CSV table of C-alpha atoms in Angstrom, one decimal:
chain,number,residue,atom,x,y,z
A,1,UNK,CA,288.4,11.8,30.2
A,2,UNK,CA,290.0,15.2,30.9
A,3,UNK,CA,289.3,18.3,32.9
A,4,UNK,CA,290.8,21.7,33.6
A,5,UNK,CA,291.3,23.3,37.0
A,6,UNK,CA,290.0,26.9,37.5
A,7,UNK,CA,290.0,29.3,40.4
A,8,UNK,CA,287.5,31.6,38.6
A,9,UNK,CA,284.0,32.0,40.1
A,10,UNK,CA,281.3,30.4,38.0
A,11,UNK,CA,279.0,33.1,36.6
A,12,UNK,CA,275.4,32.8,37.8
A,13,UNK,CA,272.7,31.6,35.4
A,14,UNK,CA,275.2,30.9,32.6
A,15,UNK,CA,275.5,27.6,30.6
A,16,UNK,CA,279.0,27.0,32.0
A,17,UNK,CA,277.4,25.8,35.3
A,18,UNK,CA,276.5,22.6,33.4
A,19,UNK,CA,280.2,21.7,32.8
A,20,UNK,CA,281.9,23.3,35.7
A,21,UNK,CA,282.1,21.0,38.8
A,22,UNK,CA,283.2,21.6,42.4
A,23,UNK,CA,285.8,19.2,43.5
A,24,UNK,CA,288.1,18.5,46.5
A,25,UNK,CA,291.8,18.0,45.9
A,26,UNK,CA,294.1,15.6,47.7
A,27,UNK,CA,294.8,18.3,50.3
A,28,UNK,CA,291.1,18.8,51.0
A,29,UNK,CA,290.9,22.2,49.2
A,30,UNK,CA,287.9,23.2,47.1
A,31,UNK,CA,288.5,23.5,43.4
A,32,UNK,CA,286.4,24.4,40.3
A,33,UNK,CA,287.0,22.0,37.4
A,34,UNK,CA,285.9,22.3,33.9
A,35,UNK,CA,284.7,19.0,32.6
A,36,UNK,CA,285.5,19.1,28.9
A,37,UNK,CA,283.3,16.1,28.0
A,38,UNK,CA,280.3,17.7,29.8
A,39,UNK,CA,281.0,21.0,27.9
A,40,UNK,CA,281.1,19.2,24.6
A,41,UNK,CA,277.9,17.3,25.3
A,42,UNK,CA,276.0,20.4,26.4
A,43,UNK,CA,277.0,22.6,23.6
A,44,UNK,CA,276.3,19.9,21.1
A,45,UNK,CA,272.9,19.2,22.6
A,46,UNK,CA,272.0,22.9,22.9
A,47,UNK,CA,273.5,24.5,19.9
A,48,UNK,CA,271.8,27.8,20.5
A,49,UNK,CA,273.8,28.3,23.7
A,50,UNK,CA,277.3,29.7,24.2
A,51,UNK,CA,279.3,29.5,27.4
A,52,UNK,CA,278.1,33.0,28.3
A,53,UNK,CA,274.5,32.5,27.5
A,54,UNK,CA,271.9,33.1,30.2
A,55,UNK,CA,269.9,29.9,30.5
A,56,UNK,CA,266.6,28.9,32.0
A,57,UNK,CA,267.5,26.2,34.5
A,58,UNK,CA,264.0,24.7,34.6
A,59,UNK,CA,263.9,24.1,30.8
A,60,UNK,CA,267.5,22.8,30.6
A,61,UNK,CA,267.1,20.5,33.6
A,62,UNK,CA,263.8,19.2,32.5
A,63,UNK,CA,265.3,18.3,29.0
A,64,UNK,CA,268.4,16.7,30.5
A,65,UNK,CA,266.2,14.7,33.0
A,66,UNK,CA,263.9,13.7,30.1
A,67,UNK,CA,266.8,12.4,28.1
A,68,UNK,CA,268.0,10.3,31.0
A,69,UNK,CA,264.5,8.7,31.4
A,70,UNK,CA,264.0,8.2,27.7
A,71,UNK,CA,267.3,6.6,27.1
A,72,UNK,CA,266.9,4.3,30.1
A,73,UNK,CA,263.4,3.2,28.9
A,74,UNK,CA,264.8,2.5,25.5
A,75,UNK,CA,267.1,-0.2,27.0
A,76,UNK,CA,270.3,1.8,26.5
A,77,UNK,CA,269.7,2.6,22.8
A,78,UNK,CA,271.2,6.1,23.6
A,79,UNK,CA,273.8,5.6,26.3
A,80,UNK,CA,275.7,8.7,25.3
A,81,UNK,CA,272.7,10.9,26.2
A,82,UNK,CA,272.3,9.2,29.6
A,83,UNK,CA,276.0,9.7,30.4
A,84,UNK,CA,276.1,13.3,29.1
A,85,UNK,CA,272.9,14.4,30.9
A,86,UNK,CA,274.1,12.7,34.1
A,87,UNK,CA,277.4,14.6,33.9
A,88,UNK,CA,275.9,18.0,33.2
A,89,UNK,CA,273.3,17.7,36.0
A,90,UNK,CA,275.9,16.6,38.5
A,91,UNK,CA,278.1,19.6,37.6
A,92,UNK,CA,275.1,21.8,38.4
A,93,UNK,CA,274.4,19.9,41.6
A,94,UNK,CA,278.0,20.1,42.9
A,95,UNK,CA,277.7,23.9,42.7
A,96,UNK,CA,274.4,23.9,44.6
A,97,UNK,CA,276.0,21.7,47.2
A,98,UNK,CA,278.9,24.1,47.5
A,99,UNK,CA,276.5,27.0,47.8
A,100,UNK,CA,274.7,25.3,50.7
A,101,UNK,CA,277.9,24.4,52.5
A,102,UNK,CA,279.2,27.9,52.2
A,103,UNK,CA,275.9,29.2,53.5
A,104,UNK,CA,276.1,26.9,56.5
A,105,UNK,CA,279.7,27.9,57.2
A,106,UNK,CA,278.8,31.6,56.9
A,107,UNK,CA,276.0,31.3,59.4
A,108,UNK,CA,277.6,28.9,61.9
A,109,UNK,CA,281.3,28.4,61.1
A,110,UNK,CA,282.9,31.2,62.9
A,111,UNK,CA,281.1,30.5,66.2
A,112,UNK,CA,281.4,26.7,66.0
A,113,UNK,CA,284.8,26.3,64.5
A,114,UNK,CA,284.5,25.0,60.9
A,115,UNK,CA,284.5,26.2,57.3
A,116,UNK,CA,282.8,25.0,54.1
A,117,UNK,CA,285.8,22.8,53.2
A,118,UNK,CA,285.1,20.8,56.3
A,119,UNK,CA,281.5,20.2,55.1
A,120,UNK,CA,282.1,19.3,51.4
A,121,UNK,CA,283.6,15.8,51.9
A,122,UNK,CA,280.3,14.7,53.6
A,123,UNK,CA,278.2,15.5,50.5
A,124,UNK,CA,280.7,15.4,47.6
A,125,UNK,CA,281.6,11.8,47.7
A,126,UNK,CA,282.0,11.4,43.9
A,127,UNK,CA,284.6,12.9,41.6
A,128,UNK,CA,282.6,14.2,38.7
A,129,UNK,CA,284.0,13.3,35.3
A,130,UNK,CA,285.7,10.1,36.4
A,131,UNK,CA,284.2,6.6,36.3
A,132,UNK,CA,283.0,5.5,39.8
A,133,UNK,CA,282.2,2.0,41.0
A,134,UNK,CA,278.5,1.0,40.6
A,135,UNK,CA,277.3,-1.4,43.3
A,136,UNK,CA,273.8,-2.7,44.2
A,137,UNK,CA,274.6,-1.8,47.8
A,138,UNK,CA,276.3,1.6,47.3
A,139,UNK,CA,275.0,4.8,45.8
A,140,UNK,CA,276.9,8.1,45.8
A,141,UNK,CA,275.1,11.1,47.3
A,142,UNK,CA,274.9,12.8,43.9
A,143,UNK,CA,273.2,9.7,42.5
A,144,UNK,CA,270.8,9.6,45.4
A,145,UNK,CA,269.8,13.3,44.7
A,146,UNK,CA,269.5,12.8,41.0
A,147,UNK,CA,267.5,9.5,41.1
A,148,UNK,CA,265.0,11.0,43.5
A,149,UNK,CA,264.6,14.3,41.6
A,150,UNK,CA,261.3,15.0,39.9
A,151,UNK,CA,261.2,18.2,37.9
A,152,UNK,CA,257.4,18.2,38.2
A,153,UNK,CA,257.7,18.7,42.0
A,154,UNK,CA,260.6,21.1,42.5
A,155,UNK,CA,263.7,22.7,40.9
A,156,UNK,CA,267.0,20.8,41.0
A,157,UNK,CA,268.5,23.5,43.1
A,158,UNK,CA,265.7,23.3,45.7
A,159,UNK,CA,265.8,19.5,45.8
A,160,UNK,CA,269.6,19.4,46.1
A,161,UNK,CA,269.5,22.0,49.0
A,162,UNK,CA,266.9,20.0,50.8
A,163,UNK,CA,268.7,16.7,50.6
A,164,UNK,CA,272.0,18.3,51.6
A,165,UNK,CA,270.5,19.7,54.8
A,166,UNK,CA,268.9,16.3,55.6
A,167,UNK,CA,272.0,14.3,54.8
A,168,UNK,CA,272.8,12.2,57.9
A,169,UNK,CA,276.6,12.3,57.8
A,170,UNK,CA,276.6,16.1,57.4
A,171,UNK,CA,274.0,16.5,60.1
A,172,UNK,CA,276.0,14.3,62.5
A,173,UNK,CA,279.1,16.6,61.9
A,174,UNK,CA,276.9,19.7,62.6
A,175,UNK,CA,275.4,18.1,65.7
A,176,UNK,CA,278.9,17.4,67.1
A,177,UNK,CA,279.5,21.2,66.6
A,178,UNK,CA,276.3,22.1,68.4
A,179,UNK,CA,274.1,22.8,65.3
A,180,UNK,CA,270.7,21.2,64.7
A,181,UNK,CA,269.2,22.1,61.3
A,182,UNK,CA,265.5,22.2,62.0
A,183,UNK,CA,263.3,25.2,62.7
A,184,UNK,CA,261.9,26.1,66.1
A,185,UNK,CA,258.4,25.6,64.8
A,186,UNK,CA,259.1,22.1,63.5
A,187,UNK,CA,260.7,21.2,66.9
A,188,UNK,CA,257.6,22.4,68.7
A,189,UNK,CA,255.3,20.6,66.2
A,190,UNK,CA,256.7,17.2,67.0
A,191,UNK,CA,257.3,17.5,70.7
A,192,UNK,CA,254.6,16.0,73.0
A,193,UNK,CA,253.7,17.7,76.3
A,194,UNK,CA,254.9,14.6,78.2
A,195,UNK,CA,258.2,14.7,76.4
A,196,UNK,CA,258.6,18.3,77.3
A,197,UNK,CA,257.8,17.6,80.9
A,198,UNK,CA,260.5,14.9,81.1
A,199,UNK,CA,263.1,17.0,79.2
A,200,UNK,CA,262.5,20.1,81.2
A,201,UNK,CA,262.5,18.2,84.5
A,202,UNK,CA,265.4,15.9,84.0
A,203,UNK,CA,267.7,17.7,81.6
A,204,UNK,CA,267.0,21.4,82.3
A,205,UNK,CA,265.9,20.9,86.0
A,206,UNK,CA,263.2,23.6,85.8
A,207,UNK,CA,260.7,24.1,88.6
A,208,UNK,CA,257.3,22.4,88.4
A,209,UNK,CA,255.7,25.8,87.9
A,210,UNK,CA,258.0,26.6,84.9
A,211,UNK,CA,257.3,23.2,83.4
A,212,UNK,CA,253.5,23.6,83.8
A,213,UNK,CA,253.6,27.0,82.1
A,214,UNK,CA,255.7,25.6,79.2
A,215,UNK,CA,253.3,22.8,78.7
A,216,UNK,CA,250.3,25.2,78.6
A,217,UNK,CA,252.1,27.2,76.0
A,218,UNK,CA,253.0,24.1,73.9
A,219,UNK,CA,249.3,22.9,74.2
A,220,UNK,CA,248.1,26.3,72.9
A,221,UNK,CA,250.7,26.1,70.0
A,222,UNK,CA,249.6,22.6,69.0
A,223,UNK,CA,245.9,23.6,69.2
A,224,UNK,CA,246.4,26.5,66.8
A,225,UNK,CA,249.6,26.3,64.7
A,226,UNK,CA,250.0,22.5,64.4
A,227,UNK,CA,246.3,22.0,63.8
A,228,UNK,CA,246.3,24.5,61.0
A,229,UNK,CA,249.4,23.0,59.5
A,230,UNK,CA,248.0,19.5,59.5
A,231,UNK,CA,244.9,20.9,57.6
A,232,UNK,CA,247.3,22.5,55.1
A,233,UNK,CA,249.1,19.2,54.6
A,234,UNK,CA,245.8,17.4,54.0
A,235,UNK,CA,244.9,20.0,51.4
A,236,UNK,CA,248.2,19.3,49.6
A,237,UNK,CA,250.1,22.4,50.8
A,238,UNK,CA,253.7,21.5,51.6
A,239,UNK,CA,256.8,23.4,52.6
A,240,UNK,CA,258.9,24.3,55.6
A,241,UNK,CA,257.4,25.6,58.9
A,242,UNK,CA,257.2,29.3,58.9
A,243,UNK,CA,257.0,31.5,62.1
A,244,UNK,CA,253.5,31.8,63.5
A,245,UNK,CA,251.5,34.8,62.1
A,246,UNK,CA,250.3,37.6,64.4
A,247,UNK,CA,246.8,36.1,64.1
A,248,UNK,CA,248.0,32.7,65.2
A,249,UNK,CA,249.8,34.2,68.1
A,250,UNK,CA,246.7,36.1,69.2
A,251,UNK,CA,244.7,32.8,69.0
A,252,UNK,CA,247.3,31.0,71.2
A,253,UNK,CA,247.5,33.9,73.7
A,254,UNK,CA,243.7,33.7,74.2
A,255,UNK,CA,244.0,30.1,75.2
A,256,UNK,CA,246.4,30.8,78.1
A,257,UNK,CA,245.6,31.6,81.7
A,258,UNK,CA,246.8,34.1,82.6
A,259,UNK,CA,246.9,35.4,79.0
A,260,UNK,CA,250.1,36.6,77.3
A,261,UNK,CA,250.5,39.4,74.7
A,262,UNK,CA,251.7,38.1,71.3
A,263,UNK,CA,255.2,39.5,71.5
A,264,UNK,CA,256.1,37.9,74.9
A,265,UNK,CA,254.4,34.7,73.7
A,266,UNK,CA,256.6,34.5,70.7
A,267,UNK,CA,259.7,34.9,72.9
A,268,UNK,CA,258.4,32.1,75.2
A,269,UNK,CA,257.9,29.8,72.2
A,270,UNK,CA,261.4,30.5,71.0
A,271,UNK,CA,262.8,29.9,74.5
A,272,UNK,CA,261.0,26.5,74.8
A,273,UNK,CA,262.2,25.5,71.3
A,274,UNK,CA,265.7,26.6,72.2
A,275,UNK,CA,265.7,24.3,75.3
A,276,UNK,CA,264.3,21.4,73.3
A,277,UNK,CA,266.9,22.0,70.6
A,278,UNK,CA,269.7,21.9,73.2
A,279,UNK,CA,268.4,18.6,74.5
A,280,UNK,CA,268.2,17.1,70.9
A,281,UNK,CA,271.8,18.2,70.1
A,282,UNK,CA,273.0,16.6,73.3
A,283,UNK,CA,271.2,13.3,72.5
A,284,UNK,CA,272.0,13.1,68.8
A,285,UNK,CA,275.6,14.1,69.1
A,286,UNK,CA,276.3,11.1,71.2
A,287,UNK,CA,277.0,12.9,74.4
A,288,UNK,CA,273.9,11.6,76.1
A,289,UNK,CA,272.3,8.1,76.0
A,290,UNK,CA,268.8,8.7,74.8
A,291,UNK,CA,267.6,5.1,75.3
A,292,UNK,CA,268.5,5.2,79.0
A,293,UNK,CA,266.4,8.4,79.4
A,294,UNK,CA,263.3,6.8,77.9
A,295,UNK,CA,263.8,3.5,79.9
A,296,UNK,CA,264.3,5.2,83.3
A,297,UNK,CA,262.6,8.6,83.2
A,298,UNK,CA,263.3,9.3,86.9
A,299,UNK,CA,267.0,8.5,86.7
A,300,UNK,CA,269.3,11.5,86.9
A,301,UNK,CA,271.3,12.2,83.7
A,302,UNK,CA,274.5,10.3,83.7
A,303,UNK,CA,276.9,12.8,82.3
A,304,UNK,CA,280.5,12.1,82.9
A,305,UNK,CA,282.4,14.5,85.0
A,306,UNK,CA,285.1,14.4,87.6
A,307,UNK,CA,283.8,14.6,91.2
A,308,UNK,CA,285.4,17.4,93.2
A,309,UNK,CA,287.7,16.2,95.9
A,310,UNK,CA,286.8,16.9,99.6
A,311,UNK,CA,289.4,19.6,99.7
A,312,UNK,CA,287.9,21.2,96.6
A,313,UNK,CA,284.4,21.0,98.1
A,314,UNK,CA,285.6,22.7,101.3
A,315,UNK,CA,287.4,25.3,99.2
A,316,UNK,CA,284.3,26.0,97.2
A,317,UNK,CA,282.0,26.2,100.2
A,318,UNK,CA,284.4,28.6,101.9
A,319,UNK,CA,284.5,30.8,98.8
A,320,UNK,CA,280.7,30.5,98.6
A,321,UNK,CA,280.2,31.7,102.2
A,322,UNK,CA,282.6,34.6,101.7
A,323,UNK,CA,280.8,35.6,98.4
A,324,UNK,CA,277.4,35.3,100.1
A,325,UNK,CA,278.4,37.6,102.9
A,326,UNK,CA,280.1,40.0,100.6
A,327,UNK,CA,277.0,40.0,98.4
A,328,UNK,CA,274.7,40.6,101.3
A,329,UNK,CA,276.9,43.5,102.6
A,330,UNK,CA,276.9,45.0,99.1
A,331,UNK,CA,273.2,44.7,98.6
A,332,UNK,CA,272.5,46.3,102.1
A,333,UNK,CA,274.9,49.1,101.4
A,334,UNK,CA,273.4,49.8,97.9
A,335,UNK,CA,269.8,49.7,98.8
A,336,UNK,CA,270.1,51.4,102.2
A,337,UNK,CA,272.4,54.1,100.7
A,338,UNK,CA,270.0,54.7,97.8
A,339,UNK,CA,267.0,55.1,100.2
A,340,UNK,CA,269.0,57.5,102.4
A,341,UNK,CA,270.0,59.7,99.5
A,342,UNK,CA,266.4,59.8,98.2
A,343,UNK,CA,265.2,60.9,101.6
A,344,UNK,CA,268.0,63.5,101.9
A,345,UNK,CA,266.9,65.2,98.7
A,346,UNK,CA,263.5,65.7,100.3
A,347,UNK,CA,264.2,66.1,104.0
A,348,UNK,CA,267.7,65.7,105.6
A,349,UNK,CA,266.2,65.2,109.0
A,350,UNK,CA,264.0,62.3,107.7
A,351,UNK,CA,267.1,60.7,106.2
A,352,UNK,CA,268.9,60.8,109.6
A,353,UNK,CA,265.8,59.5,111.4
A,354,UNK,CA,265.6,56.6,108.9
A,355,UNK,CA,269.2,55.4,109.7
A,356,UNK,CA,268.6,55.9,113.5
A,357,UNK,CA,265.4,54.0,113.4
A,358,UNK,CA,267.0,51.1,111.6
A,359,UNK,CA,269.7,51.0,114.3
A,360,UNK,CA,267.2,51.2,117.2
A,361,UNK,CA,265.0,48.5,115.8
A,362,UNK,CA,267.4,46.0,114.4
A,363,UNK,CA,270.5,46.6,116.5
A,364,UNK,CA,269.2,47.8,119.9
A,365,UNK,CA,266.0,45.9,119.9
A,366,UNK,CA,263.6,48.8,120.5
A,367,UNK,CA,260.0,48.5,119.6
A,368,UNK,CA,258.5,50.8,117.0
A,369,UNK,CA,256.3,52.3,119.7
A,370,UNK,CA,259.5,53.3,121.7
A,371,UNK,CA,261.1,54.7,118.5
A,372,UNK,CA,257.9,56.7,117.8
A,373,UNK,CA,258.1,58.3,121.3
A,374,UNK,CA,261.8,59.1,120.8
A,375,UNK,CA,261.0,60.9,117.5
A,376,UNK,CA,257.9,62.6,119.0
A,377,UNK,CA,255.8,60.8,116.4
A,378,UNK,CA,252.0,60.3,116.8
A,379,UNK,CA,252.3,56.6,116.7
A,380,UNK,CA,254.3,53.5,115.5
A,381,UNK,CA,252.6,53.7,112.1
A,382,UNK,CA,254.8,56.7,111.3
A,383,UNK,CA,257.9,54.6,112.0
A,384,UNK,CA,256.6,51.8,109.8
A,385,UNK,CA,256.0,54.3,107.0
A,386,UNK,CA,259.5,55.7,107.5
A,387,UNK,CA,261.3,52.3,107.5
A,388,UNK,CA,259.1,50.4,104.9
A,389,UNK,CA,260.9,47.3,106.1
A,390,UNK,CA,259.1,44.9,103.7
A,391,UNK,CA,260.1,47.0,100.7
A,392,UNK,CA,263.6,47.4,102.0
A,393,UNK,CA,264.0,43.6,102.5
A,394,UNK,CA,262.5,42.8,99.0
A,395,UNK,CA,264.9,45.3,97.3
A,396,UNK,CA,267.9,43.9,99.2
A,397,UNK,CA,266.8,40.3,98.2
A,398,UNK,CA,266.6,41.2,94.6
A,399,UNK,CA,270.0,43.0,94.6
A,400,UNK,CA,271.6,40.0,96.4
A,401,UNK,CA,270.2,37.5,93.9
A,402,UNK,CA,271.6,39.5,90.9
A,403,UNK,CA,275.0,39.8,92.7
A,404,UNK,CA,275.3,36.1,93.5
A,405,UNK,CA,274.0,34.5,90.3
A,406,UNK,CA,277.0,35.2,88.0
A,407,UNK,CA,279.7,35.2,90.7
A,408,UNK,CA,278.8,31.8,92.2
A,409,UNK,CA,278.6,30.2,88.8
A,410,UNK,CA,281.9,31.7,87.9
A,411,UNK,CA,283.4,30.2,91.1
A,412,UNK,CA,281.8,26.8,90.3
A,413,UNK,CA,283.6,26.6,86.9
A,414,UNK,CA,286.8,26.1,88.8
A,415,UNK,CA,285.6,22.9,90.4
A,416,UNK,CA,283.7,21.1,87.6
A,417,UNK,CA,283.6,21.0,83.8
A,418,UNK,CA,281.4,23.1,81.6
A,419,UNK,CA,279.2,20.2,80.5
A,420,UNK,CA,278.3,19.4,84.1
A,421,UNK,CA,277.8,23.1,85.0
A,422,UNK,CA,275.3,23.5,82.2
A,423,UNK,CA,273.3,20.6,83.6
A,424,UNK,CA,273.3,21.8,87.2
A,425,UNK,CA,273.0,25.5,86.3
A,426,UNK,CA,269.3,25.7,87.3
A,427,UNK,CA,269.9,23.8,90.5
A,428,UNK,CA,272.6,26.2,91.5
A,429,UNK,CA,270.3,29.1,90.8
A,430,UNK,CA,267.5,27.5,92.9
A,431,UNK,CA,269.9,26.8,95.8
A,432,UNK,CA,271.0,30.5,95.8
A,433,UNK,CA,267.4,31.7,95.7
A,434,UNK,CA,266.5,29.4,98.5
A,435,UNK,CA,269.2,30.6,100.8
A,436,UNK,CA,268.6,34.2,100.0
A,437,UNK,CA,264.9,33.8,100.7
A,438,UNK,CA,265.7,32.1,104.0
A,439,UNK,CA,267.9,35.0,105.1
A,440,UNK,CA,265.1,37.5,104.3
A,441,UNK,CA,262.4,35.3,105.8
A,442,UNK,CA,264.4,35.0,109.0
A,443,UNK,CA,264.7,38.8,109.1
A,444,UNK,CA,261.0,39.2,108.6
A,445,UNK,CA,260.2,36.7,111.3
A,446,UNK,CA,262.6,38.5,113.6
A,447,UNK,CA,261.0,41.9,112.9
A,448,UNK,CA,257.5,40.5,113.8
A,449,UNK,CA,258.7,39.0,117.1
A,450,UNK,CA,257.9,40.8,120.4
A,451,UNK,CA,260.7,43.0,121.7
A,452,UNK,CA,261.5,41.0,124.8
A,453,UNK,CA,261.8,37.8,122.7
A,454,UNK,CA,264.2,39.5,120.3
A,455,UNK,CA,266.5,40.4,123.2
A,456,UNK,CA,266.8,36.8,124.2
A,457,UNK,CA,267.6,35.4,120.7
A,458,UNK,CA,270.6,35.7,118.5
A,459,UNK,CA,270.1,38.3,115.8
A,460,UNK,CA,269.4,37.1,112.3
A,461,UNK,CA,272.2,37.2,109.7
A,462,UNK,CA,270.3,40.1,107.9
A,463,UNK,CA,270.3,42.1,111.1
A,464,UNK,CA,273.9,41.4,111.9
A,465,UNK,CA,275.1,42.6,108.5
A,466,UNK,CA,272.8,45.6,108.5
A,467,UNK,CA,274.1,46.6,112.0
A,468,UNK,CA,277.7,46.2,110.8
A,469,UNK,CA,276.9,48.5,107.8
A,470,UNK,CA,275.3,51.1,110.2
A,471,UNK,CA,278.2,51.0,112.5
A,472,UNK,CA,280.7,51.5,109.7
A,473,UNK,CA,278.6,54.3,108.3
A,474,UNK,CA,278.5,56.1,111.7
A,475,UNK,CA,282.2,55.7,112.1
A,476,UNK,CA,282.9,57.2,108.7
A,477,UNK,CA,280.5,60.1,109.2
């Protein structure tokens, strides 16, 4: 049996696709091979076709498949047709397999570090045109596709693509590269609310409020999308899961309390699916023991990482404290400076009174009534209106959180690996938010304390850093 190598692209929809096969050489490179026996069989069986003829795939494939069934039923009276039809169909299938692999490489390869040649060996495990060993316990992937194909149900191209994307060895490779070939909507369909709670609590470490909201959204999705899909399946309608329609999103949104508009709801659904996908990739790629998770749902995830040494811990804590103070100083300077500039544009005297009132209240411990008398105000309500301390603290809190989030995570990367950091990311964010909130709460408590008590207590960290900023500002001016 002979074949010829070719580097020429196979023309689309021409008869030559039934005798041109994709192969892998000894060096792992992709090749196109012309299988002369398949070409001879095809042209003899379809005398009206030439190599350049545009053919109807459905008619050709149905005829080839029919010959295979007819010959097998006739107890091998026509083995030549079985062999020839098998060869031609496998040539076509190899090209469809190559097309799927190139598509996957085009979508994910650059980001995840692979090309189509890395994928082909998982799905092209037979050299077309050469005899291969038949065994009751082994079946090549091409044989598996062909023997399960039914032209009454789908085209050979569609059936081949579907089985390639569901082939376990290929999917295992993709999982190891961080790719899980299933749509967001299919993931949401087969995830139970209890599973979501466990995954979001133990793997993603979300807050109870975030988990509760995600469960509500998943319940609404199941009640509308999954319910309608099940009805379609019962009616005989099959196919992949498509994104929810605007009408479905509207129905889901109405089930939520508080309700969401369709566009934000769609983004929330995609975020939930993304987190579930991340968990499934982790489990299926062998980096996490899924059985232990199910057996002990309250046990923390056992992800290997090197514990920081005491010196590294002290170094990180020192860097964290420095970063926190720097962030607080930056936030105070940014927000206070912005407020001062805004007042200056309207009234320069008000801007100066604002800075003075901050100093008198936080640094010198004067009451707002005393400050009002110093400014010849009618009452302390005018000082409160000038300072707007609650708004000032909230703005500084927001600015500090934004400042710290990225910088602290960047520092943490030096003391642990990326895998561990992904797991504790949310915990770090919560710890930062908790400490920032405490600083602001302490400042709020201090501000509401009577003047004589404030004189007797150590000033809050917020007040200390605000006074340092005011001192520096007065020295500069």
